[in-house]
Short mmCIF file of C-alpha atoms and ligand atoms in Angstrom, two decimals:
data_model
loop_
_atom_site.label_atom_id
_atom_site.label_comp_id
_atom_site.label_asym_id
_atom_site.label_seq_id
_atom_site.Cartn_x
_atom_site.Cartn_y
_atom_site.Cartn_z
CA MET K 9 -63.48 44.77 -18.77
CA VAL K 10 -62.17 42.61 -15.98
CA ASP K 11 -59.71 44.30 -13.68
CA LYS K 12 -56.92 41.80 -13.35
CA ILE K 13 -54.49 44.15 -11.74
CA GLY K 14 -55.35 44.09 -8.07
CA ILE K 15 -53.71 46.33 -5.54
CA GLY K 16 -50.48 46.66 -3.71
CA VAL K 17 -47.70 44.16 -3.47
CA ARG K 18 -50.17 41.31 -4.02
CA ALA K 19 -50.31 42.28 -7.68
CA CYS K 20 -46.91 40.77 -8.31
CA LEU K 21 -48.49 37.38 -7.93
CA ILE K 22 -51.56 37.99 -10.05
CA GLY K 23 -51.95 36.80 -13.60
CA ASP K 24 -49.32 35.03 -15.59
CA ALA K 25 -46.28 36.29 -13.76
CA THR K 26 -43.88 34.57 -16.16
CA LEU K 27 -41.49 37.21 -17.38
CA ASN K 28 -40.64 36.30 -20.92
CA THR K 29 -37.10 36.50 -22.06
CA VAL K 30 -35.71 36.12 -25.52
CA THR K 31 -32.75 33.85 -25.86
CA ARG K 32 -29.92 34.47 -28.28
CA ASP K 33 -31.00 31.36 -30.16
CA GLU K 34 -34.25 33.07 -31.07
CA ILE K 35 -32.46 35.91 -32.81
CA SER K 36 -31.43 35.44 -36.43
CA PRO K 37 -27.88 34.25 -37.11
CA GLN K 38 -27.10 37.63 -38.65
CA ALA K 39 -28.28 39.37 -35.51
CA ILE K 40 -26.21 37.08 -33.33
CA GLU K 41 -23.14 38.01 -35.28
CA GLU K 42 -23.89 41.66 -34.78
CA HIS K 43 -24.37 41.24 -31.04
CA ALA K 44 -21.57 41.44 -28.54
CA SER K 45 -20.18 38.14 -27.44
CA GLY K 46 -20.51 38.89 -23.73
CA GLY K 47 -23.64 38.70 -21.59
CA ASP K 48 -26.32 36.09 -21.18
CA GLU K 49 -30.06 35.91 -21.55
CA GLY K 50 -30.58 37.27 -18.04
CA SER K 51 -33.28 39.81 -17.53
CA LEU K 52 -31.24 42.47 -15.76
CA SER K 53 -28.28 44.50 -16.85
CA ARG K 54 -25.45 45.51 -14.64
CA ARG K 55 -24.79 49.01 -13.54
CA ALA K 56 -21.74 50.85 -14.79
CA MET K 57 -18.59 50.66 -12.77
CA MET K 58 -17.56 54.29 -12.46
CA ALA K 59 -18.64 57.77 -13.38
CA ARG K 60 -16.38 59.85 -15.60
CA PRO K 61 -15.55 63.46 -14.60
CA TRP K 62 -18.21 65.78 -15.99
CA HIS K 63 -18.00 69.54 -15.67
CA PRO K 64 -21.29 71.12 -16.73
CA TRP K 65 -20.23 74.68 -17.57
CA HIS K 66 -17.79 76.58 -19.81
CA ASP K 67 -16.72 80.23 -19.70
CA GLU K 68 -18.15 80.85 -23.18
CA ARG K 69 -21.12 79.53 -25.16
CA VAL K 70 -19.61 76.77 -27.30
CA LEU K 71 -20.03 73.22 -28.54
CA ARG K 72 -17.75 70.91 -26.54
CA CYS K 73 -16.75 67.36 -27.35
CA ILE K 74 -17.86 64.87 -24.71
CA THR K 75 -14.62 62.91 -25.09
CA CYS K 76 -11.63 65.10 -25.99
CA GLN K 77 -13.26 68.32 -24.63
CA GLU K 78 -12.26 70.24 -27.79
CA VAL K 79 -14.53 73.27 -28.25
CA HIS K 80 -16.17 74.54 -31.45
CA PRO K 81 -18.05 77.76 -32.20
CA LEU K 82 -21.73 77.69 -31.26
CA ARG K 83 -22.79 78.62 -34.80
CA ASP K 84 -20.82 75.92 -36.64
CA VAL K 85 -23.09 73.53 -38.56
CA ILE K 86 -21.56 70.41 -37.07
CA TYR K 87 -22.87 67.45 -35.13
CA ARG K 88 -19.62 65.80 -34.12
CA CYS K 89 -16.20 66.88 -32.88
CA ALA K 90 -13.90 67.93 -35.72
CA SER K 91 -10.92 66.41 -33.87
CA CYS K 92 -12.11 63.04 -32.61
CA GLY K 93 -15.56 62.59 -34.18
CA ASP K 94 -17.45 62.15 -30.91
CA LEU K 95 -20.70 63.78 -29.81
CA LEU K 96 -20.97 67.43 -28.81
CA ASP K 97 -22.61 69.19 -25.88
CA VAL K 98 -23.92 72.73 -25.93
CA VAL K 99 -22.13 74.34 -22.96
CA PHE K 100 -22.34 77.84 -21.52
CA PRO K 101 -21.39 79.85 -18.42
CA ARG K 102 -23.07 78.95 -15.15
CA PRO K 103 -26.24 81.05 -14.82
CA ILE K 104 -26.01 84.00 -12.44
CA GLU K 105 -29.16 83.02 -10.57
CA THR K 106 -29.10 79.71 -8.73
CA GLY K 107 -31.20 77.71 -6.27
CA ALA K 108 -34.37 79.25 -4.90
CA ALA K 109 -33.98 82.48 -6.91
CA LEU K 110 -33.90 80.55 -10.17
CA ALA K 111 -36.84 78.37 -9.12
CA ALA K 112 -38.87 81.48 -8.24
CA MET K 113 -38.11 83.00 -11.65
CA PHE K 114 -39.29 79.85 -13.44
CA ARG K 115 -42.47 79.79 -11.41
CA ALA K 116 -43.32 83.47 -11.87
CA ARG K 117 -43.29 83.07 -15.65
CA ARG K 118 -46.29 80.75 -15.46
CA MET K 119 -48.45 83.81 -14.74
CA SER K 120 -47.20 85.70 -17.76
CA ASP K 121 -49.07 86.20 -21.04
CA ASN K 122 -45.88 86.17 -23.08
CA PRO K 123 -45.86 82.97 -25.21
CA ILE K 124 -42.16 82.49 -24.49
CA ASP K 125 -42.81 82.53 -20.74
CA ARG K 126 -45.73 80.15 -21.08
CA SER K 127 -43.80 77.58 -23.10
CA GLY K 128 -42.84 74.59 -20.97
CA VAL K 129 -39.43 74.78 -22.62
CA TRP K 130 -38.53 78.49 -22.83
CA ARG K 131 -39.81 79.12 -19.31
CA PHE K 132 -36.49 77.56 -18.27
CA ARG K 133 -34.35 79.61 -20.65
CA GLU K 134 -31.55 80.38 -18.19
CA LEU K 135 -30.48 76.83 -19.05
CA LEU K 136 -30.97 77.39 -22.80
CA PRO K 137 -28.89 80.51 -23.44
CA PHE K 138 -27.82 79.70 -27.00
CA TYR K 139 -29.94 82.36 -28.73
CA ASP K 140 -29.35 86.13 -28.73
CA HIS K 141 -32.80 87.72 -29.14
CA ASP K 142 -36.30 86.62 -28.13
CA SER K 143 -37.39 87.23 -31.74
CA GLU K 144 -35.33 84.19 -32.80
CA ILE K 145 -37.35 81.83 -30.63
CA VAL K 146 -39.86 79.41 -32.12
CA THR K 147 -42.68 78.18 -29.88
CA TYR K 148 -45.91 76.26 -30.49
CA PRO K 149 -46.24 76.25 -27.33
CA GLU K 150 -44.90 72.96 -25.97
CA GLY K 151 -44.24 71.21 -22.67
CA ASN K 152 -46.22 71.84 -19.49
CA THR K 153 -47.15 68.17 -19.50
CA PRO K 154 -48.94 66.53 -16.57
CA LEU K 155 -47.62 64.35 -13.77
CA LEU K 156 -50.27 61.69 -13.26
CA GLU K 157 -51.00 59.36 -10.36
CA ALA K 158 -51.38 55.79 -11.58
CA PRO K 159 -52.76 53.57 -8.78
CA LYS K 160 -53.53 50.55 -10.93
CA SER K 161 -50.11 50.61 -12.52
CA ALA K 162 -48.56 50.98 -9.06
CA GLY K 163 -50.49 47.94 -7.88
CA TYR K 164 -49.46 45.96 -10.93
CA ALA K 165 -45.82 46.69 -10.13
CA GLY K 166 -46.22 46.04 -6.42
CA LEU K 167 -45.57 49.64 -5.44
CA ARG K 168 -47.47 51.90 -3.09
CA ARG K 169 -47.31 54.81 -5.47
CA LEU K 170 -46.29 55.45 -9.06
CA ARG K 171 -46.49 58.61 -11.09
CA PHE K 172 -46.22 59.04 -14.83
CA LYS K 173 -44.95 62.20 -16.45
CA HIS K 174 -46.85 62.06 -19.72
CA LEU K 175 -44.96 63.77 -22.51
CA GLY K 176 -47.62 62.64 -24.99
CA PHE K 177 -49.56 65.79 -24.05
CA ASN K 178 -47.39 67.85 -26.39
CA PRO K 179 -48.70 69.49 -29.60
CA THR K 180 -47.65 66.60 -31.83
CA GLY K 181 -48.29 63.93 -29.21
CA SER K 182 -44.78 62.96 -28.14
CA PHE K 183 -41.76 64.16 -26.16
CA LYS K 184 -40.02 65.17 -29.38
CA ASP K 185 -41.60 68.63 -29.25
CA TYR K 186 -39.49 69.52 -26.20
CA GLY K 187 -36.37 69.23 -28.33
CA MET K 188 -37.68 70.10 -31.76
CA VAL K 189 -38.53 73.61 -30.60
CA THR K 190 -34.90 74.30 -29.67
CA GLY K 191 -33.54 72.47 -32.72
CA VAL K 192 -35.71 74.45 -35.12
CA THR K 193 -34.85 77.67 -33.30
CA GLN K 194 -31.15 76.96 -33.90
CA ALA K 195 -31.89 76.07 -37.55
CA ARG K 196 -33.45 79.51 -37.98
CA ILE K 197 -30.56 81.24 -36.25
CA LEU K 198 -28.19 79.46 -38.62
CA GLY K 199 -30.25 80.58 -41.61
CA MET K 200 -31.02 77.04 -42.76
CA ARG K 201 -33.76 76.57 -45.37
CA ALA K 202 -34.49 72.90 -44.81
CA VAL K 203 -34.34 70.57 -41.81
CA ALA K 204 -34.29 66.79 -41.88
CA CYS K 205 -34.37 63.68 -39.74
CA ALA K 206 -34.46 59.93 -39.90
CA SER K 207 -37.28 58.70 -37.77
CA THR K 208 -39.38 55.85 -36.47
CA GLY K 209 -42.31 58.27 -36.72
CA ASN K 210 -42.42 60.68 -33.80
CA THR K 211 -39.39 62.81 -34.62
CA SER K 212 -40.72 63.14 -38.16
CA ALA K 213 -44.14 64.23 -36.92
CA SER K 214 -42.60 66.80 -34.61
CA LEU K 215 -40.09 68.06 -37.16
CA GLY K 216 -42.86 68.38 -39.73
CA ALA K 217 -44.97 70.57 -37.49
CA TYR K 218 -42.20 72.77 -36.10
CA ALA K 219 -40.51 73.28 -39.45
CA ALA K 220 -43.81 74.23 -41.05
CA ARG K 221 -44.50 76.75 -38.30
CA ALA K 222 -41.00 78.21 -38.64
CA GLY K 223 -41.26 78.45 -42.45
CA LEU K 224 -38.61 75.79 -43.15
CA LEU K 225 -38.87 72.81 -45.47
CA PRO K 226 -39.26 69.57 -43.49
CA ILE K 227 -37.62 66.45 -44.97
CA VAL K 228 -38.16 63.15 -43.19
CA LEU K 229 -36.77 59.68 -43.79
CA VAL K 230 -38.81 56.85 -42.30
CA PRO K 231 -38.54 53.07 -42.72
CA GLU K 232 -40.84 51.88 -45.51
CA THR K 233 -42.47 49.40 -43.13
CA GLY K 234 -43.21 49.59 -39.43
CA VAL K 235 -44.05 53.27 -38.98
CA SER K 236 -47.53 53.65 -37.51
CA PHE K 237 -50.14 55.21 -39.76
CA ALA K 238 -50.94 57.85 -37.17
CA LYS K 239 -47.36 59.15 -37.21
CA LEU K 240 -47.05 58.92 -40.97
CA SER K 241 -50.27 60.88 -41.36
CA GLN K 242 -48.80 63.71 -39.30
CA SER K 243 -45.71 64.31 -41.42
CA LEU K 244 -47.81 64.12 -44.59
CA ASP K 245 -50.31 66.61 -43.26
CA TYR K 246 -47.62 69.05 -42.12
CA GLY K 247 -46.24 69.10 -45.67
CA ALA K 248 -43.00 67.25 -45.02
CA LEU K 249 -41.18 65.67 -47.93
CA THR K 250 -41.72 62.15 -46.59
CA LEU K 251 -39.23 59.60 -47.87
CA MET K 252 -40.11 55.99 -47.13
CA VAL K 253 -36.71 54.36 -47.21
CA ARG K 254 -36.37 50.69 -48.13
CA GLY K 255 -34.34 49.95 -45.03
CA ASP K 256 -34.61 50.32 -41.27
CA PHE K 257 -34.15 53.39 -39.07
CA ASP K 258 -30.44 52.77 -38.66
CA VAL K 259 -29.89 52.69 -42.42
CA ALA K 260 -31.90 55.89 -42.87
CA GLN K 261 -29.94 57.61 -40.09
CA ALA K 262 -26.60 56.66 -41.66
CA LEU K 263 -27.73 57.84 -45.11
CA LEU K 264 -28.87 61.19 -43.78
CA ARG K 265 -25.60 61.73 -41.99
CA THR K 266 -23.64 61.63 -45.24
CA LEU K 267 -26.25 63.36 -47.39
CA ALA K 268 -27.15 66.35 -45.20
CA PRO K 269 -23.85 68.26 -45.50
CA ARG K 270 -23.83 67.74 -49.27
CA LEU K 271 -27.37 69.10 -49.61
CA GLY K 272 -26.97 71.91 -47.08
CA ILE K 273 -29.81 70.66 -44.92
CA TYR K 274 -29.78 70.68 -41.14
CA ILE K 275 -30.09 67.39 -39.22
CA LEU K 276 -32.53 67.44 -36.35
CA ASN K 277 -32.05 63.95 -35.02
CA SER K 278 -30.86 63.71 -31.44
CA VAL K 279 -27.24 63.73 -32.65
CA ASN K 280 -27.97 67.46 -32.85
CA PRO K 281 -27.06 68.82 -29.39
CA PHE K 282 -29.56 71.67 -29.64
CA ARG K 283 -32.40 69.12 -29.71
CA LEU K 284 -31.15 67.65 -26.46
CA GLU K 285 -30.98 71.07 -24.83
CA GLY K 286 -34.75 71.45 -25.17
CA GLN K 287 -35.39 67.97 -23.85
CA LYS K 288 -33.56 68.91 -20.65
CA THR K 289 -36.60 70.90 -19.65
CA VAL K 290 -38.60 67.68 -19.11
CA MET K 291 -36.50 67.21 -15.98
CA ILE K 292 -36.70 70.83 -14.86
CA GLU K 293 -40.47 70.84 -15.26
CA LEU K 294 -40.75 67.51 -13.43
CA LEU K 295 -38.70 68.70 -10.47
CA GLU K 296 -40.75 71.86 -10.27
CA GLN K 297 -43.92 69.73 -10.22
CA LEU K 298 -42.41 67.73 -7.36
CA GLY K 299 -41.64 70.89 -5.37
CA TRP K 300 -37.93 70.33 -6.11
CA GLU K 301 -37.97 67.08 -4.11
CA ALA K 302 -36.12 64.72 -6.42
CA PRO K 303 -37.57 61.21 -6.78
CA ASP K 304 -35.42 58.17 -6.04
CA ARG K 305 -35.68 56.94 -9.60
CA ILE K 306 -36.65 58.14 -13.06
CA VAL K 307 -37.50 55.42 -15.56
CA VAL K 308 -37.31 56.21 -19.28
CA PRO K 309 -37.60 54.19 -22.50
CA GLY K 310 -34.44 54.03 -24.60
CA GLY K 311 -34.29 54.08 -28.40
CA ASN K 312 -31.80 56.43 -30.01
CA LEU K 313 -31.00 57.42 -26.39
CA GLY K 314 -31.45 61.16 -26.78
CA ASN K 315 -34.01 61.54 -24.02
CA SER K 316 -31.99 59.76 -21.36
CA SER K 317 -28.92 61.75 -22.45
CA SER K 318 -30.69 65.06 -22.04
CA PHE K 319 -32.16 64.02 -18.69
CA GLY K 320 -28.65 63.34 -17.45
CA LYS K 321 -27.39 66.71 -18.64
CA ALA K 322 -30.32 68.51 -17.01
CA LEU K 323 -29.82 66.75 -13.69
CA ARG K 324 -26.09 67.43 -13.79
CA GLU K 325 -26.74 71.15 -14.30
CA LEU K 326 -29.52 71.34 -11.69
CA HIS K 327 -27.28 69.55 -9.21
CA ASP K 328 -24.61 72.19 -9.65
CA LEU K 329 -27.20 74.95 -9.28
CA GLY K 330 -28.42 73.60 -5.96
CA LEU K 331 -31.79 72.50 -7.31
CA LEU K 332 -31.42 68.77 -6.86
CA SER K 333 -31.93 67.31 -3.39
CA LYS K 334 -30.47 63.95 -4.49
CA ARG K 335 -29.45 62.21 -7.70
CA PRO K 336 -32.42 60.26 -9.04
CA ARG K 337 -31.26 57.01 -10.56
CA ILE K 338 -31.84 57.14 -14.28
CA THR K 339 -33.15 53.76 -15.36
CA ILE K 340 -33.16 53.19 -19.11
CA VAL K 341 -35.38 50.48 -20.55
CA GLN K 342 -35.04 49.02 -24.03
CA ALA K 343 -37.13 46.43 -25.84
CA ARG K 344 -35.41 43.05 -25.66
CA GLY K 345 -35.06 42.79 -29.43
CA ALA K 346 -33.56 46.28 -29.73
CA ALA K 347 -31.34 46.55 -26.68
CA PRO K 348 -27.75 47.33 -27.64
CA LEU K 349 -27.05 49.51 -24.60
CA SER K 350 -28.55 46.97 -22.24
CA GLU K 351 -26.43 44.27 -23.85
CA ALA K 352 -23.31 46.37 -23.51
CA TYR K 353 -23.93 46.84 -19.79
CA GLU K 354 -24.81 43.17 -19.38
CA GLY K 355 -21.51 42.26 -20.96
CA GLY K 356 -19.75 44.66 -18.60
CA HIS K 357 -18.37 46.78 -21.41
CA SER K 358 -20.21 50.09 -21.34
CA GLU K 359 -17.26 51.61 -23.25
CA THR K 360 -18.30 50.01 -26.54
CA LEU K 361 -21.61 49.39 -28.19
CA VAL K 362 -22.25 46.68 -30.73
CA ARG K 363 -25.01 47.34 -33.20
CA VAL K 364 -27.92 44.90 -33.17
CA HIS K 365 -30.45 44.06 -35.84
CA ALA K 366 -33.44 45.68 -34.12
CA ARG K 367 -36.71 43.82 -33.73
CA THR K 368 -39.69 44.89 -31.66
CA LEU K 369 -43.36 45.69 -32.04
CA ALA K 370 -42.67 48.89 -30.11
CA THR K 371 -41.65 50.44 -33.41
CA ALA K 372 -40.74 53.83 -31.90
CA ILE K 373 -37.69 52.23 -30.26
CA LYS K 374 -36.80 49.79 -33.03
CA ILE K 375 -33.22 51.03 -33.19
CA GLY K 376 -30.07 48.93 -33.28
CA ALA K 377 -27.37 51.61 -33.39
CA PRO K 378 -28.41 54.41 -31.01
CA VAL K 379 -26.47 57.55 -31.80
CA SER K 380 -26.46 59.10 -28.32
CA TRP K 381 -25.42 56.01 -26.38
CA LYS K 382 -22.27 57.54 -24.91
CA LYS K 383 -24.21 60.46 -23.46
CA ALA K 384 -26.81 58.04 -22.13
CA ALA K 385 -24.08 55.95 -20.50
CA ARG K 386 -22.67 59.13 -18.96
CA ALA K 387 -26.11 59.85 -17.46
CA VAL K 388 -26.49 56.33 -16.11
CA ASP K 389 -23.02 56.35 -14.59
CA TRP K 390 -23.39 59.79 -13.02
CA SER K 391 -26.74 58.96 -11.48
CA ASP K 392 -25.75 55.45 -10.37
CA GLY K 393 -28.51 54.32 -12.69
CA TRP K 394 -29.46 51.14 -14.41
CA VAL K 395 -30.00 49.81 -17.94
CA MET K 396 -32.21 46.86 -18.78
CA SER K 397 -34.54 45.39 -21.36
CA VAL K 398 -38.03 43.91 -21.28
CA SER K 399 -39.87 41.42 -23.49
CA GLU K 400 -42.68 42.01 -25.97
CA GLN K 401 -45.15 40.28 -23.62
CA GLU K 402 -44.18 42.53 -20.75
CA ILE K 403 -44.47 45.68 -22.88
CA ALA K 404 -47.87 44.77 -24.26
CA ASP K 405 -49.38 43.89 -20.89
CA ALA K 406 -47.89 46.92 -19.17
CA LYS K 407 -49.38 49.12 -21.86
CA ALA K 408 -52.84 47.69 -21.24
CA VAL K 409 -52.46 48.27 -17.50
CA ILE K 410 -51.48 51.91 -18.07
CA GLY K 411 -54.61 52.13 -20.18
CA GLN K 412 -56.69 50.83 -17.27
CA ASP K 413 -55.48 53.81 -15.26
CA GLY K 414 -57.23 55.96 -17.86
CA ILE K 415 -53.88 57.23 -19.09
CA GLY K 416 -52.79 55.25 -22.14
CA CYS K 417 -49.53 55.55 -24.01
CA GLU K 418 -47.76 54.13 -27.00
CA PRO K 419 -45.98 50.78 -26.74
CA ALA K 420 -42.45 52.17 -26.31
CA SER K 421 -43.59 54.14 -23.25
CA ALA K 422 -44.93 51.01 -21.57
CA THR K 423 -41.43 49.56 -21.30
CA THR K 424 -41.18 51.71 -18.17
CA LEU K 425 -43.95 49.99 -16.22
CA ALA K 426 -42.76 46.59 -17.42
CA ALA K 427 -39.29 47.33 -16.06
CA ILE K 428 -40.54 48.73 -12.76
CA ARG K 429 -42.66 45.64 -12.22
CA ARG K 430 -39.72 43.38 -12.93
CA LEU K 431 -37.39 45.27 -10.57
CA ALA K 432 -40.00 45.45 -7.81
CA CYS K 433 -41.18 41.87 -8.07
CA GLU K 434 -38.08 39.99 -9.13
CA GLY K 435 -35.14 42.33 -8.80
CA THR K 436 -32.02 40.80 -7.34
CA ASP K 437 -28.90 42.75 -8.37
CA GLU K 438 -31.12 45.79 -8.65
CA ARG K 439 -34.32 45.91 -6.64
CA ILE K 440 -37.05 48.48 -6.31
CA ASP K 441 -38.32 48.91 -2.77
CA PRO K 442 -42.15 49.35 -2.60
CA ASP K 443 -41.61 52.73 -0.93
CA GLU K 444 -39.22 54.15 -3.53
CA THR K 445 -40.44 57.35 -5.13
CA ILE K 446 -40.54 56.66 -8.83
CA VAL K 447 -41.51 58.70 -11.84
CA ALA K 448 -41.87 56.89 -15.14
CA ILE K 449 -41.71 58.85 -18.35
CA LEU K 450 -44.44 58.18 -20.91
CA THR K 451 -43.05 59.39 -24.20
CA GLY K 452 -45.95 59.12 -26.61
CA ASN K 453 -49.73 59.49 -26.74
CA VAL K 454 -51.96 56.40 -26.89
CA LEU K 455 -53.34 57.57 -30.26
CA LYS K 456 -49.90 57.30 -31.86
CA ASP K 457 -50.25 53.57 -32.49
CA PRO K 458 -53.94 52.56 -32.44
CA ASP K 459 -53.31 49.49 -34.57
CA TYR K 460 -51.16 47.96 -31.83
CA THR K 461 -53.74 48.72 -29.17
CA VAL K 462 -56.72 47.34 -31.05
CA ARG K 463 -54.82 44.20 -32.05
CA TYR K 464 -53.77 43.63 -28.44
CA HIS K 465 -57.35 43.84 -27.21
CA GLN K 466 -58.51 41.56 -30.01
CA SER K 467 -55.74 39.12 -29.10
CA SER K 468 -54.29 39.28 -32.60
CA LEU K 469 -51.27 41.44 -31.89
CA PHE K 470 -48.74 38.69 -32.01
CA GLU K 471 -50.17 36.72 -34.95
CA GLU K 472 -48.32 38.61 -37.62
CA PHE K 473 -45.13 38.90 -35.66
CA ARG K 474 -44.85 35.25 -34.66
CA SER K 475 -42.87 34.43 -37.77
CA GLU K 476 -40.03 36.55 -36.46
CA THR K 477 -40.01 34.25 -33.39
CA ILE K 478 -38.36 36.87 -31.25
CA VAL K 479 -41.51 37.43 -29.25
CA THR K 480 -42.10 33.80 -28.34
CA ASP K 481 -41.47 32.69 -24.81
CA HIS K 482 -39.76 29.33 -25.01
CA GLY K 483 -41.89 28.41 -28.00
CA ARG K 484 -45.12 29.51 -26.35
CA PRO K 485 -47.16 32.09 -28.30
CA LEU K 486 -47.70 35.29 -26.43
CA THR K 487 -51.09 36.26 -25.07
CA SER K 488 -53.04 39.44 -24.37
CA GLN K 489 -53.48 39.04 -20.62
CA PHE K 490 -55.52 42.20 -20.19
CA ALA K 491 -57.54 42.03 -23.40
CA ASN K 492 -60.68 44.14 -23.45
CA PRO K 493 -62.14 43.13 -26.82
CA PRO K 494 -64.96 45.05 -28.45
CA VAL K 495 -68.30 43.24 -28.32
CA VAL K 496 -70.35 42.98 -31.49
CA VAL K 497 -73.99 43.08 -30.51
CA ASP K 498 -77.40 42.99 -32.19
CA ALA K 499 -79.18 46.34 -32.39
CA THR K 500 -81.84 45.44 -29.83
CA GLU K 501 -82.47 46.58 -26.26
CA GLU K 502 -82.37 42.99 -24.99
CA ALA K 503 -79.02 42.24 -26.54
CA LEU K 504 -77.47 45.42 -25.18
CA MET K 505 -79.01 44.89 -21.74
CA ALA K 506 -77.56 41.42 -21.51
CA VAL K 507 -74.04 42.52 -22.33
CA ILE K 508 -74.07 45.60 -20.11
CA GLN K 509 -75.59 43.76 -17.15
CA LYS K 510 -72.97 41.07 -17.41
CA ARG K 511 -70.28 43.67 -17.15
CA LEU K 512 -72.00 45.55 -14.34
CA ALA K 513 -72.01 42.33 -12.36
CA THR K 514 -68.21 42.23 -12.46
CA ILE K 515 -67.86 45.54 -10.63
CA GLY K 516 -69.91 44.38 -7.61
N1 F0G Z 10 -40.59 56.66 -26.98
C1 F0G Z 10 -41.12 57.11 -28.14
C2 F0G Z 10 -42.59 57.22 -28.23
C3 F0G Z 10 -40.28 57.45 -29.21
O1 F0G Z 10 -40.81 57.91 -30.34
C4 F0G Z 10 -38.89 57.30 -29.07
C5 F0G Z 10 -37.98 57.62 -30.15
C6 F0G Z 10 -38.40 56.83 -27.84
C7 F0G Z 10 -39.27 56.52 -26.82
C8 F0G Z 10 -36.95 56.69 -27.58
O2 F0G Z 10 -36.39 57.92 -27.30
O3 F0G Z 10 -34.61 57.93 -28.99
O4 F0G Z 10 -34.61 59.56 -27.12
O5 F0G Z 10 -34.14 57.16 -26.69
N2 F0G Z 10 -38.33 57.90 -31.30
C9 F0G Z 10 -37.47 58.38 -32.37
C10 F0G Z 10 -38.25 58.80 -33.58
C11 F0G Z 10 -36.32 57.53 -32.65
O6 F0G Z 10 -37.71 58.83 -34.68
O7 F0G Z 10 -39.41 59.18 -33.43
P1 F0G Z 10 -34.83 58.16 -27.53
#
């Protein structure tokens, strides 16, 4: 394996530094029609103009509409406001403990033998007060994921330091477990028998496992093509009724929305605000790991936009509780072929979102109509954040670099490093300073999509996809810049010696 990354700021100049963009002309006519008319093919999106007022608390535990502020009982089986149809937040009274006292309570629980205290989600339960009795709580346990130094990735991006919070260390291998545990807990409280989701593969894996452990029937709708085998194998193994829908994620999500109430099944997509409550704890855990010194920036991949939404809500609450030294700028990264939020910001109209026909090899985020976009926009605006997209070439190479740090992740997660590199090396409207403290969120385990990884290293990743043309860079086929192909070798000492010695010579 040849290390092509180098160190420090120099790395920006190493390798093929061309940052591929996809022009509108390369998207199908149908997709162009679905896209907003504003914007250009530029690589960066603009920041939102102003933050809307956002009060985090309420004097009772209720569901509150993010737009008209209408409140609904906590135990209603609803996902949207009955008055205006917009998304709902779980809101509750401000916790009694704040600041250092709250932080000390969170920390003390790590020494406990109680599974609820040890869970990386329920350890922070003062910010999850929607249940009445500990006996209602489901836990695997989940969370407690590592914060990892990534020197090679930092060098690749031209930064002095970069850390990854790797949510792929959860029981089902992705960040979904942080929210599924709270969603399934609410499903049990409500007395539901079956829970369901539309998924690009990770939500379905997580829902399958958590529902099975809670004694509920898991029902998952996944696109017939494009879901990685690893993820599909999980929902099958956990006993989920696995429906391979002849349509994409967005179609499956829309179908489930109308079907679920008729069938009396509970939706556990991120439109469900109880899912997002659990995902808040990613931020709480991260800040605790950083000694409550907030980073300058948190970079997160965007698909259905649940994660970024919940990060915003967590930071808003922690800010009010005196646990946030500054507002980290939430930076959402989408794949160029599935970037409706980025396009909305580019066009300067973050008030509306136009659905796109999603295309990307990062199948986890192949979503054209993200349900939580308004909450994500709220998070970006409040944190003075940023929204952008990156190309297939950038994602694939960034993923290989993260691998060289001995970390690994699934393709969607690598959008983060690709974006950081772009902002550090080429940023104009938005620029990352080499000394910024940055945490990038890796959302899924490297084993989630082995087919992608092996194809990249065998330089065959883009073969199949070329017909869709979206991943070409001005007609040029994409390449695996950091390929580390397997070597087929004769079963003799001499043959092995020759190959190994050749490699040893490259490390000096
Ligand atoms: N990264 C991974 C690995 C994912 O699986 C997803 C979403 C995202 C990022 C995007 O997160 O939706 O909160 O913005 N996967 C969903 C699924 C859609 O069905 O597994 P988001």
